[in-house]
Coordinates of C-alpha atoms in Angstrom, one line a residue:
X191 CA 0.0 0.0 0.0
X192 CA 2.9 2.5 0.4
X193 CA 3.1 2.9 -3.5
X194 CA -0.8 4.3 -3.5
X195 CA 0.1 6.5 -0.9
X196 CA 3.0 7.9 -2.7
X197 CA 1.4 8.7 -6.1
X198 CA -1.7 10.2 -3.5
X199 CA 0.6 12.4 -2.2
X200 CA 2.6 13.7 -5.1
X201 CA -0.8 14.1 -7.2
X202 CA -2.1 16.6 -3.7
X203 CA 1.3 18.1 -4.2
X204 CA 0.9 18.9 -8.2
X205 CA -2.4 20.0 -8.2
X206 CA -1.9 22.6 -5.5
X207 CA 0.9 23.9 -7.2
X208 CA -1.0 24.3 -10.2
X209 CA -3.6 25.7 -8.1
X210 CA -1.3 28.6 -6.9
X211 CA 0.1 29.0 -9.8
X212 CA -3.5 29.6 -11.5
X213 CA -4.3 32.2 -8.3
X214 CA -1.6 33.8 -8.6
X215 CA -2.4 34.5 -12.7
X216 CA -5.8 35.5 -11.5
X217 CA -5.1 37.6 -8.9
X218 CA -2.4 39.4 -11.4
X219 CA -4.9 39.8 -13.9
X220 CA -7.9 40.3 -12.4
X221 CA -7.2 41.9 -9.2
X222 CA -7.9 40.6 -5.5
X223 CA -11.8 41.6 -5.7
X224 CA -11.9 40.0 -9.0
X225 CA -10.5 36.4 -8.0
X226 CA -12.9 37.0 -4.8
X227 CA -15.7 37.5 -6.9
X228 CA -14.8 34.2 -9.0
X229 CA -13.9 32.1 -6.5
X230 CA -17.2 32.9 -4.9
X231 CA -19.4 32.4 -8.0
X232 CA -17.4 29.0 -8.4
X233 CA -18.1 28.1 -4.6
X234 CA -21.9 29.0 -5.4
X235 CA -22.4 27.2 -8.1
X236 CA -20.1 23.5 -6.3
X237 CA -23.3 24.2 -3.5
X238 CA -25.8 24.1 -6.1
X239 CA -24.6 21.1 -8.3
X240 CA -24.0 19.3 -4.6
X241 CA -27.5 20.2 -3.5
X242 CA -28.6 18.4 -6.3
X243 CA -26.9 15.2 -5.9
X244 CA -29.0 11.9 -5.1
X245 CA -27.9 8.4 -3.5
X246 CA -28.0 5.8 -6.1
X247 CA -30.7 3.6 -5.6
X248 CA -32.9 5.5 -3.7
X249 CA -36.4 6.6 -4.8
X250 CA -37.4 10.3 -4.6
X251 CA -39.6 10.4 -1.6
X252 CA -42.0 13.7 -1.5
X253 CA -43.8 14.4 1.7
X254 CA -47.8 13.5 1.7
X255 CA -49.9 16.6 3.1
X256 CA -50.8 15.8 7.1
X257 CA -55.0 15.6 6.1
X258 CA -56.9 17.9 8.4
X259 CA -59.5 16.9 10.3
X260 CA -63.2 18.2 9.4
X261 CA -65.0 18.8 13.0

């Protein structure tokens, strides 16, 4: 299992790298309230792709109306 751990941990290792290095070309470009703004709308739109996610398998259950009762 070492090996698996390895690649894990140089593949964390390049992609934050390349995730500075993309800030950084965002921030130089852009501007701080700019890469705010976009890393906002990107967070936003990761909640609503996430709030639409479904176990497998399960049905979509919607809540029955409680039925009143008529005195």
């Amino acid at each position: 299992m070492p090996a698996i751990t390895a690649w894990s941990n140089s593949g964390k290792v390049v992609s934050g790298l390349f995730g500075s290095g993309v800030g950084a070309l965002v921030v130089a470009s852009w501007g701080y309230s700019g890469a705010f703004v976009l890393a906002g709308s990107i967070g936003l739109m990761a909640a609503g792709l996430a709030f639409m996610l479904r176990q497998p398998g399960r049905k979509l259950v919607r809540p029955q109306p409680v039925a009143q009762e008529v005195s």
